[in-house]
């Protein structure tokens, strides 16, 4: 950052002179702009401290690490400090900015202008055209095979899928460039001259396939009925909930059986996951909200005389998030009313104390995960996924696993309140 004094071994001693002075990044950028990666800057040896010292002093002073730590007592060169006139731009994730602002008193004094770049843009005809131009630029720069219109459209759909919103596009372009390069390689291996949507999809599938060992293992256990997932028939106090598992850069949906039992008691809803310390704070919050809804709905004139317990069956890891609270509510209502729930449906969504269904994340992954389970257990023609009506993610499920009414697919039913959801889960439909 601020340069160093190098030495030469001569006759068993280290010697130096002015020709062995090495400039640092601040010397080379003096009079202009210096762009730095925040993570590398903080991970380097005293790079952040050296930068702050130079900016505070307004000059560049070459000091060795031994001098900074007062570990060296030998006489060496002491170059004169150089006046510093530079504009420093530090690039990094928002979390680092928030941490430095809170923990480093000098940070706000030295870096007064903050620019928070969004990781997504609105999906409009103009931004879609810009994305297509970006794809064309990468193809030319990397000397890839040409992409036809269908391939470019599939890449843009993938950019929308990355942010989990059909109305937005991701500005994280590194993954898109990797996808373009992999689709080019797939096309070359197939002996074709033009990249089509099929090759782009094969590249996407290959990216998922390389890291889906855990997912395939779960699917195998479901197929062997070691992990029970019922997609046909009716059960009281049981519903298929949908969760999302993230492992590194891979995210996939995993259906779970959620069951509820009720008995006489003092109006308590017991979250078994929380009792055994497998439930996170957000999941526990969702269960407590269910207790508030039940109390407000059924306990206005007299105390509730029931005890209820909720659990994710065959869940041996932690459970976090409130997106299963709607499914847990249905299981509770089913157990209270002794009314069976159609097991062909899977449910996702959070719920508030008034019974309103709220939006959640990972809809695509959840629908695809339930589709794969139905593919293992066998399609009955009645399976479906129920998700919040406010979700904008649902129309972008992966080809072949989506829910647009094609043969062998899983329909989805967006709604906004618990009454319409329970009516839907309590009836069957044909086709």
Short mmCIF file of C-alpha atoms in Angstrom, two decimals:
data_model
loop_
_atom_site.label_atom_id
_atom_site.label_comp_id
_atom_site.label_asym_id
_atom_site.label_seq_id
_atom_site.Cartn_x
_atom_site.Cartn_y
_atom_site.Cartn_z
CA UNK A 1 0.00 0.00 0.00
CA UNK A 2 2.71 2.53 0.99
CA UNK A 3 5.73 0.83 -0.59
CA UNK A 4 8.69 -0.86 1.01
CA UNK A 5 12.46 -0.83 1.32
CA UNK A 6 14.03 -3.93 -0.18
CA UNK A 7 17.39 -5.42 0.83
CA UNK A 8 20.17 -7.43 -0.78
CA UNK A 9 22.19 -10.08 1.01
CA UNK A 10 25.88 -9.28 0.70
CA UNK A 11 28.70 -10.96 2.65
CA UNK A 12 26.28 -12.25 5.24
CA UNK A 13 24.59 -8.90 5.83
CA UNK A 14 21.53 -7.14 4.39
CA UNK A 15 22.26 -3.85 2.60
CA UNK A 16 20.03 -1.41 0.76
CA UNK A 17 20.15 1.89 -1.12
CA UNK A 18 17.75 4.27 -2.83
CA UNK A 19 17.53 2.05 -5.92
CA UNK A 20 15.80 -0.60 -3.83
CA UNK A 21 12.86 1.62 -2.86
CA UNK A 22 9.62 0.02 -4.19
CA UNK A 23 6.52 2.22 -4.63
CA UNK A 24 3.14 1.15 -3.30
CA UNK A 25 -0.39 1.49 -4.64
CA UNK A 26 -0.74 4.99 -3.22
CA UNK A 27 2.42 6.14 -5.03
CA UNK A 28 1.19 4.82 -8.36
CA UNK A 29 -2.31 6.32 -7.94
CA UNK A 30 -1.11 9.67 -6.51
CA UNK A 31 -2.83 12.50 -8.36
CA UNK A 32 -5.67 10.26 -9.55
CA UNK A 33 -8.02 7.55 -8.30
CA UNK A 34 -7.35 4.35 -6.38
CA UNK A 35 -9.92 1.53 -6.40
CA UNK A 36 -9.55 -1.06 -3.65
CA UNK A 37 -11.31 -4.29 -2.78
CA UNK A 38 -12.51 -3.94 0.81
CA UNK A 39 -12.25 -7.64 1.68
CA UNK A 40 -8.68 -7.97 0.40
CA UNK A 41 -7.72 -4.67 2.01
CA UNK A 42 -8.93 -5.77 5.43
CA UNK A 43 -7.48 -9.27 5.07
CA UNK A 44 -4.00 -7.95 4.15
CA UNK A 45 -1.25 -7.32 6.67
CA UNK A 46 -1.83 -3.82 8.06
CA UNK A 47 -3.09 -2.57 4.67
CA UNK A 48 -6.13 -0.90 6.22
CA UNK A 49 -4.07 0.71 8.98
CA UNK A 50 -1.49 1.98 6.47
CA UNK A 51 -4.20 3.46 4.24
CA UNK A 52 -5.87 5.28 7.14
CA UNK A 53 -2.54 6.62 8.40
CA UNK A 54 -1.66 7.98 4.95
CA UNK A 55 -5.07 9.58 4.41
CA UNK A 56 -5.11 11.16 7.87
CA UNK A 57 -1.59 12.56 7.45
CA UNK A 58 -2.05 13.59 3.82
CA UNK A 59 1.31 12.06 2.92
CA UNK A 60 2.86 8.74 1.99
CA UNK A 61 5.56 7.56 4.35
CA UNK A 62 7.36 4.32 3.54
CA UNK A 63 7.60 2.20 6.67
CA UNK A 64 8.42 -1.47 6.97
CA UNK A 65 6.33 -3.86 9.01
CA UNK A 66 9.18 -4.18 11.52
CA UNK A 67 9.18 -0.42 12.04
CA UNK A 68 5.40 -0.33 12.49
CA UNK A 69 5.60 -3.02 15.17
CA UNK A 70 8.82 -1.61 16.70
CA UNK A 71 10.60 -4.92 16.10
CA UNK A 72 13.63 -3.57 14.21
CA UNK A 73 16.51 -1.63 15.83
CA UNK A 74 18.85 -1.50 12.82
CA UNK A 75 19.53 1.67 10.86
CA UNK A 76 17.92 1.74 7.43
CA UNK A 77 16.80 4.22 4.80
CA UNK A 78 14.18 6.77 5.85
CA UNK A 79 12.69 8.19 2.62
CA UNK A 80 11.10 11.61 2.83
CA UNK A 81 7.28 11.49 2.89
CA UNK A 82 5.51 12.37 -0.34
CA UNK A 83 2.41 14.63 -0.36
CA UNK A 84 -0.70 12.59 -1.08
CA UNK A 85 -3.44 13.78 -3.43
CA UNK A 86 -5.66 10.84 -4.31
CA UNK A 87 -9.32 9.88 -4.31
CA UNK A 88 -9.82 6.41 -2.84
CA UNK A 89 -12.81 4.25 -3.78
CA UNK A 90 -13.33 1.15 -1.61
CA UNK A 91 -15.61 -1.53 -3.07
CA UNK A 92 -17.20 -4.25 -0.97
CA UNK A 93 -20.40 -5.88 0.27
CA UNK A 94 -22.90 -3.82 2.31
CA UNK A 95 -22.19 -5.82 5.47
CA UNK A 96 -18.58 -4.63 5.55
CA UNK A 97 -19.71 -1.02 5.15
CA UNK A 98 -22.14 -1.34 8.05
CA UNK A 99 -19.53 -3.01 10.25
CA UNK A 100 -16.85 -0.41 9.51
CA UNK A 101 -19.33 2.42 10.08
CA UNK A 102 -20.24 0.97 13.48
CA UNK A 103 -16.82 -0.20 14.69
CA UNK A 104 -14.24 2.11 13.10
CA UNK A 105 -14.39 5.74 14.25
CA UNK A 106 -12.14 6.94 11.40
CA UNK A 107 -14.18 5.33 8.63
CA UNK A 108 -16.92 7.94 8.35
CA UNK A 109 -14.39 10.76 8.56
CA UNK A 110 -12.27 9.39 5.75
CA UNK A 111 -15.02 8.01 3.50
CA UNK A 112 -17.86 10.51 3.57
CA UNK A 113 -19.63 9.56 0.32
CA UNK A 114 -21.42 6.21 0.23
CA UNK A 115 -23.00 4.68 -2.86
CA UNK A 116 -25.21 1.62 -2.30
CA UNK A 117 -25.54 -0.27 -5.59
CA UNK A 118 -28.63 -2.44 -5.99
CA UNK A 119 -28.19 -6.12 -6.80
CA UNK A 120 -31.22 -6.07 -9.07
CA UNK A 121 -32.94 -3.80 -11.60
CA UNK A 122 -36.52 -3.60 -12.76
CA UNK A 123 -37.28 -5.86 -15.69
CA UNK A 124 -38.42 -3.51 -18.44
CA UNK A 125 -38.03 -3.60 -22.24
CA UNK A 126 -35.10 -1.19 -21.89
CA UNK A 127 -33.21 -3.23 -19.26
CA UNK A 128 -33.97 -6.44 -21.16
CA UNK A 129 -32.40 -4.93 -24.28
CA UNK A 130 -29.38 -3.83 -22.24
CA UNK A 131 -29.03 -7.36 -20.90
CA UNK A 132 -29.12 -8.73 -24.43
CA UNK A 133 -26.41 -6.24 -25.42
CA UNK A 134 -24.34 -7.38 -22.46
CA UNK A 135 -24.65 -10.99 -23.60
CA UNK A 136 -23.55 -9.98 -27.10
CA UNK A 137 -20.58 -8.10 -25.66
CA UNK A 138 -19.44 -11.08 -23.60
CA UNK A 139 -19.79 -13.37 -26.63
CA UNK A 140 -17.57 -11.09 -28.70
CA UNK A 141 -15.01 -10.45 -25.97
CA UNK A 142 -14.66 -14.11 -24.98
CA UNK A 143 -14.91 -15.30 -28.61
CA UNK A 144 -17.81 -17.62 -27.88
CA UNK A 145 -20.19 -19.22 -30.36
CA UNK A 146 -23.14 -17.02 -31.36
CA UNK A 147 -26.28 -17.20 -29.20
CA UNK A 148 -29.66 -17.23 -30.94
CA UNK A 149 -32.69 -15.33 -29.68
CA UNK A 150 -34.00 -18.25 -27.67
CA UNK A 151 -30.65 -18.68 -25.89
CA UNK A 152 -30.48 -14.99 -25.00
CA UNK A 153 -34.06 -15.12 -23.72
CA UNK A 154 -33.21 -18.14 -21.53
CA UNK A 155 -30.17 -16.34 -20.11
CA UNK A 156 -32.37 -13.35 -19.24
CA UNK A 157 -34.89 -15.67 -17.59
CA UNK A 158 -32.02 -17.11 -15.56
CA UNK A 159 -30.98 -13.61 -14.48
CA UNK A 160 -34.54 -13.10 -13.25
CA UNK A 161 -34.50 -16.43 -11.45
CA UNK A 162 -31.26 -15.56 -9.62
CA UNK A 163 -33.00 -12.72 -7.76
CA UNK A 164 -36.16 -14.78 -7.26
CA UNK A 165 -38.46 -12.24 -8.90
CA UNK A 166 -39.99 -12.41 -12.37
CA UNK A 167 -40.15 -8.59 -12.46
CA UNK A 168 -36.44 -8.01 -11.70
CA UNK A 169 -33.06 -8.84 -13.23
CA UNK A 170 -29.85 -9.59 -11.37
CA UNK A 171 -26.92 -7.19 -11.65
CA UNK A 172 -24.52 -9.89 -10.44
CA UNK A 173 -22.98 -10.56 -13.83
CA UNK A 174 -20.19 -12.95 -12.84
CA UNK A 175 -22.57 -15.91 -12.67
CA UNK A 176 -24.13 -14.93 -16.01
CA UNK A 177 -20.71 -14.85 -17.67
CA UNK A 178 -19.95 -18.31 -16.26
CA UNK A 179 -23.26 -19.56 -17.65
CA UNK A 180 -22.47 -18.16 -21.11
CA UNK A 181 -19.07 -19.83 -21.14
CA UNK A 182 -20.48 -23.16 -19.99
CA UNK A 183 -23.29 -23.04 -22.57
CA UNK A 184 -20.65 -22.39 -25.24
CA UNK A 185 -18.70 -25.44 -24.09
CA UNK A 186 -21.84 -27.59 -24.14
CA UNK A 187 -22.54 -26.47 -27.70
CA UNK A 188 -18.98 -27.20 -28.83
CA UNK A 189 -19.15 -30.67 -27.26
CA UNK A 190 -22.40 -31.32 -29.16
CA UNK A 191 -20.77 -30.33 -32.45
CA UNK A 192 -23.13 -27.40 -33.06
CA UNK A 193 -22.30 -23.95 -34.36
CA UNK A 194 -25.00 -21.86 -32.61
CA UNK A 195 -25.99 -21.84 -28.95
CA UNK A 196 -29.73 -22.36 -28.45
CA UNK A 197 -32.00 -22.31 -25.41
CA UNK A 198 -31.55 -26.07 -25.06
CA UNK A 199 -27.79 -25.72 -24.57
CA UNK A 200 -28.29 -22.92 -22.03
CA UNK A 201 -30.72 -25.14 -20.11
CA UNK A 202 -28.27 -28.04 -20.24
CA UNK A 203 -25.60 -25.76 -18.75
CA UNK A 204 -27.99 -24.68 -15.97
CA UNK A 205 -28.89 -28.30 -15.25
CA UNK A 206 -25.20 -29.23 -15.18
CA UNK A 207 -24.46 -26.50 -12.63
CA UNK A 208 -27.20 -27.89 -10.38
CA UNK A 209 -26.19 -31.50 -10.99
CA UNK A 210 -22.58 -30.96 -9.89
CA UNK A 211 -23.62 -29.90 -6.40
CA UNK A 212 -26.86 -31.79 -5.74
CA UNK A 213 -25.48 -34.80 -3.87
CA UNK A 214 -27.49 -34.01 -0.73
CA UNK A 215 -30.61 -33.30 -2.77
CA UNK A 216 -30.33 -36.59 -4.66
CA UNK A 217 -29.78 -38.44 -1.40
CA UNK A 218 -32.97 -36.94 0.04
CA UNK A 219 -34.89 -37.88 -3.10
CA UNK A 220 -33.56 -41.44 -2.90
CA UNK A 221 -34.70 -41.77 0.72
CA UNK A 222 -38.15 -40.47 -0.21
CA UNK A 223 -38.34 -43.01 -3.04
CA UNK A 224 -37.43 -45.82 -0.62
CA UNK A 225 -40.06 -44.48 1.83
CA UNK A 226 -37.37 -44.03 4.47
CA UNK A 227 -38.50 -40.40 4.55
CA UNK A 228 -42.28 -40.33 4.30
CA UNK A 229 -43.89 -37.79 2.00
CA UNK A 230 -47.52 -38.50 1.22
CA UNK A 231 -48.89 -37.00 -1.99
CA UNK A 232 -52.23 -38.80 -2.15
CA UNK A 233 -55.14 -39.49 0.14
CA UNK A 234 -56.37 -37.49 3.14
CA UNK A 235 -55.06 -37.11 6.69
CA UNK A 236 -56.26 -35.28 9.79
CA UNK A 237 -53.76 -32.88 11.35
CA UNK A 238 -51.12 -33.40 8.64
CA UNK A 239 -50.04 -31.21 5.73
CA UNK A 240 -47.13 -31.05 3.28
CA UNK A 241 -45.00 -28.02 4.11
CA UNK A 242 -42.32 -26.64 1.81
CA UNK A 243 -38.87 -25.54 2.96
CA UNK A 244 -35.68 -24.42 1.25
CA UNK A 245 -32.19 -25.76 1.93
CA UNK A 246 -29.13 -23.71 0.94
CA UNK A 247 -25.75 -25.42 0.65
CA UNK A 248 -23.05 -23.12 -0.67
CA UNK A 249 -24.29 -21.73 -3.97
CA UNK A 250 -26.98 -24.39 -4.38
CA UNK A 251 -30.57 -23.87 -3.21
CA UNK A 252 -33.30 -26.49 -3.48
CA UNK A 253 -36.76 -27.19 -2.10
CA UNK A 254 -37.52 -29.98 0.34
CA UNK A 255 -41.11 -30.96 1.24
CA UNK A 256 -41.72 -31.94 4.87
CA UNK A 257 -44.64 -33.51 6.70
CA UNK A 258 -45.99 -31.15 9.33
CA UNK A 259 -48.31 -32.70 11.90
CA UNK A 260 -50.41 -31.30 14.73
CA UNK A 261 -52.05 -32.92 17.74
CA UNK A 262 -54.63 -31.27 20.03
CA UNK A 263 -55.95 -32.19 23.47
CA UNK A 264 -57.59 -30.56 26.47
CA UNK A 265 -55.38 -27.99 28.11
CA UNK A 266 -54.86 -24.30 28.88
CA UNK A 267 -54.53 -22.78 25.42
CA UNK A 268 -50.85 -23.50 24.77
CA UNK A 269 -49.31 -24.25 21.37
CA UNK A 270 -46.13 -26.27 21.89
CA UNK A 271 -43.45 -26.02 19.19
CA UNK A 272 -41.57 -29.31 19.53
CA UNK A 273 -38.72 -28.00 17.36
CA UNK A 274 -38.20 -25.17 19.81
CA UNK A 275 -38.46 -27.40 22.86
CA UNK A 276 -35.57 -29.56 21.64
CA UNK A 277 -33.63 -26.47 20.46
CA UNK A 278 -33.91 -27.31 16.76
CA UNK A 279 -36.12 -24.33 15.93
CA UNK A 280 -34.66 -20.91 15.16
CA UNK A 281 -36.05 -17.64 16.51
CA UNK A 282 -38.00 -16.80 13.34
CA UNK A 283 -39.70 -20.20 13.31
CA UNK A 284 -40.55 -19.86 17.00
CA UNK A 285 -41.98 -16.42 16.28
CA UNK A 286 -44.23 -17.92 13.60
CA UNK A 287 -45.58 -20.51 16.03
CA UNK A 288 -46.26 -17.85 18.67
CA UNK A 289 -48.15 -15.85 16.04
CA UNK A 290 -50.31 -18.94 15.47
CA UNK A 291 -51.10 -18.95 19.17
CA UNK A 292 -52.13 -15.31 18.89
CA UNK A 293 -54.41 -16.03 15.94
CA UNK A 294 -56.08 -18.98 17.68
CA UNK A 295 -56.62 -16.94 20.83
CA UNK A 296 -58.10 -14.01 18.92
CA UNK A 297 -60.30 -16.23 16.76
CA UNK A 298 -61.60 -18.74 19.30
CA UNK A 299 -60.89 -17.24 22.71
CA UNK A 300 -62.67 -13.89 22.67
CA UNK A 301 -65.36 -14.82 25.20
CA UNK A 302 -63.75 -17.68 27.11
CA UNK A 303 -60.22 -19.07 27.54
CA UNK A 304 -59.06 -21.72 25.13
CA UNK A 305 -59.31 -25.19 26.64
CA UNK A 306 -56.81 -26.93 24.44
CA UNK A 307 -53.17 -27.80 24.18
CA UNK A 308 -51.61 -28.29 20.76
CA UNK A 309 -48.23 -29.56 19.57
CA UNK A 310 -46.57 -28.97 16.18
CA UNK A 311 -43.60 -30.73 14.63
CA UNK A 312 -41.70 -31.22 11.39
CA UNK A 313 -41.72 -35.00 11.07
CA UNK A 314 -38.36 -36.69 10.35
CA UNK A 315 -36.50 -33.40 10.68
CA UNK A 316 -33.09 -34.00 12.19
CA UNK A 317 -31.52 -30.59 11.62
CA UNK A 318 -32.40 -27.02 12.47
CA UNK A 319 -35.62 -25.38 11.28
CA UNK A 320 -35.62 -21.63 10.67
CA UNK A 321 -37.96 -19.12 9.07
CA UNK A 322 -41.70 -18.46 9.29
CA UNK A 323 -42.71 -19.64 5.80
CA UNK A 324 -44.21 -22.83 7.27
CA UNK A 325 -46.57 -21.04 9.63
CA UNK A 326 -49.48 -21.23 7.14
CA UNK A 327 -49.01 -25.00 6.79
CA UNK A 328 -48.79 -25.32 10.58
CA UNK A 329 -52.02 -23.34 10.92
CA UNK A 330 -53.82 -25.68 8.51
CA UNK A 331 -52.61 -28.71 10.43
CA UNK A 332 -53.89 -27.16 13.66
CA UNK A 333 -57.29 -26.28 12.20
CA UNK A 334 -57.57 -29.76 10.71
CA UNK A 335 -56.82 -31.36 14.07
CA UNK A 336 -59.27 -29.05 15.87
CA UNK A 337 -62.12 -29.65 13.42
CA UNK A 338 -61.26 -33.32 12.91
CA UNK A 339 -61.36 -32.50 9.18
CA UNK A 340 -59.01 -34.29 6.77
CA UNK A 341 -56.60 -32.41 4.50
CA UNK A 342 -55.96 -33.48 0.94
CA UNK A 343 -52.34 -34.68 0.90
CA UNK A 344 -52.03 -33.92 -2.81
CA UNK A 345 -51.34 -30.31 -1.88
CA UNK A 346 -48.22 -28.65 -0.52
CA UNK A 347 -48.51 -25.32 1.31
CA UNK A 348 -46.08 -22.45 1.86
CA UNK A 349 -46.47 -18.96 3.26
CA UNK A 350 -46.34 -17.09 6.54
CA UNK A 351 -49.39 -15.86 8.42
CA UNK A 352 -50.07 -12.90 10.70
CA UNK A 353 -52.23 -12.75 13.84
CA UNK A 354 -55.29 -11.82 11.76
CA UNK A 355 -54.97 -14.90 9.54
CA UNK A 356 -53.67 -13.04 6.49
CA UNK A 357 -51.21 -14.92 4.31
CA UNK A 358 -47.91 -13.12 3.70
CA UNK A 359 -45.24 -13.41 1.01
CA UNK A 360 -42.16 -15.58 1.50
CA UNK A 361 -39.04 -16.45 -0.48
CA UNK A 362 -37.87 -19.42 -2.50
CA UNK A 363 -41.21 -20.16 -4.19
CA UNK A 364 -39.60 -21.59 -7.33
CA UNK A 365 -37.36 -23.97 -5.42
CA UNK A 366 -40.26 -25.12 -3.25
CA UNK A 367 -42.54 -25.84 -6.20
CA UNK A 368 -39.78 -27.70 -8.02
CA UNK A 369 -38.94 -29.70 -4.92
CA UNK A 370 -42.57 -30.82 -4.55
CA UNK A 371 -42.69 -31.63 -8.28
CA UNK A 372 -39.70 -33.96 -7.90
CA UNK A 373 -41.36 -35.72 -4.95
CA UNK A 374 -44.55 -36.18 -6.98
CA UNK A 375 -42.42 -37.56 -9.80
CA UNK A 376 -41.06 -40.18 -7.41
CA UNK A 377 -44.34 -41.10 -5.74
CA UNK A 378 -46.34 -40.91 -8.98
CA UNK A 379 -48.56 -38.17 -10.40
CA UNK A 380 -52.20 -38.52 -9.41
CA UNK A 381 -53.54 -35.59 -11.42
CA UNK A 382 -54.55 -33.82 -8.21
CA UNK A 383 -51.22 -32.48 -6.89
CA UNK A 384 -50.72 -28.75 -6.46
CA UNK A 385 -48.75 -26.07 -4.60
CA UNK A 386 -50.44 -23.30 -2.64
CA UNK A 387 -48.45 -20.09 -2.17
CA UNK A 388 -49.15 -16.43 -1.25
CA UNK A 389 -50.99 -14.48 -3.94
CA UNK A 390 -48.54 -11.56 -3.68
CA UNK A 391 -45.61 -13.65 -4.91
CA UNK A 392 -44.03 -12.56 -8.19
CA UNK A 393 -41.58 -15.44 -8.31
CA UNK A 394 -43.90 -18.30 -9.19
CA UNK A 395 -44.08 -17.89 -13.01
CA UNK A 396 -40.36 -18.68 -13.38
CA UNK A 397 -40.07 -22.31 -12.31
CA UNK A 398 -37.61 -24.36 -14.31
CA UNK A 399 -38.69 -25.81 -17.67
CA UNK A 400 -40.06 -29.32 -17.30
CA UNK A 401 -40.72 -28.77 -13.60
CA UNK A 402 -43.01 -25.74 -13.74
CA UNK A 403 -46.70 -25.31 -13.20
CA UNK A 404 -48.18 -23.83 -16.35
CA UNK A 405 -50.80 -26.50 -16.96
CA UNK A 406 -48.62 -28.82 -19.07
CA UNK A 407 -49.14 -32.54 -18.78
CA UNK A 408 -47.33 -34.04 -15.79
CA UNK A 409 -46.73 -30.73 -14.04
CA UNK A 410 -47.79 -29.31 -10.67
CA UNK A 411 -50.38 -26.49 -10.72
CA UNK A 412 -50.06 -23.62 -8.25
CA UNK A 413 -52.78 -21.73 -6.43
CA UNK A 414 -51.99 -18.22 -5.18
CA UNK A 415 -54.28 -16.82 -2.48
CA UNK A 416 -54.25 -14.25 0.29
CA UNK A 417 -56.21 -15.54 3.28
CA UNK A 418 -56.35 -18.67 5.36
CA UNK A 419 -60.02 -19.35 4.60
CA UNK A 420 -59.54 -19.77 0.84
CA UNK A 421 -56.45 -21.85 1.49
CA UNK A 422 -58.19 -24.24 3.84
CA UNK A 423 -61.10 -24.66 1.46
CA UNK A 424 -58.64 -25.45 -1.32
CA UNK A 425 -56.69 -27.96 0.74
CA UNK A 426 -59.93 -29.61 1.88
CA UNK A 427 -61.22 -30.40 -1.62
CA UNK A 428 -60.02 -32.42 -4.59
CA UNK A 429 -60.00 -31.38 -8.20
CA UNK A 430 -59.70 -33.30 -11.44
CA UNK A 431 -57.11 -33.13 -14.21
#
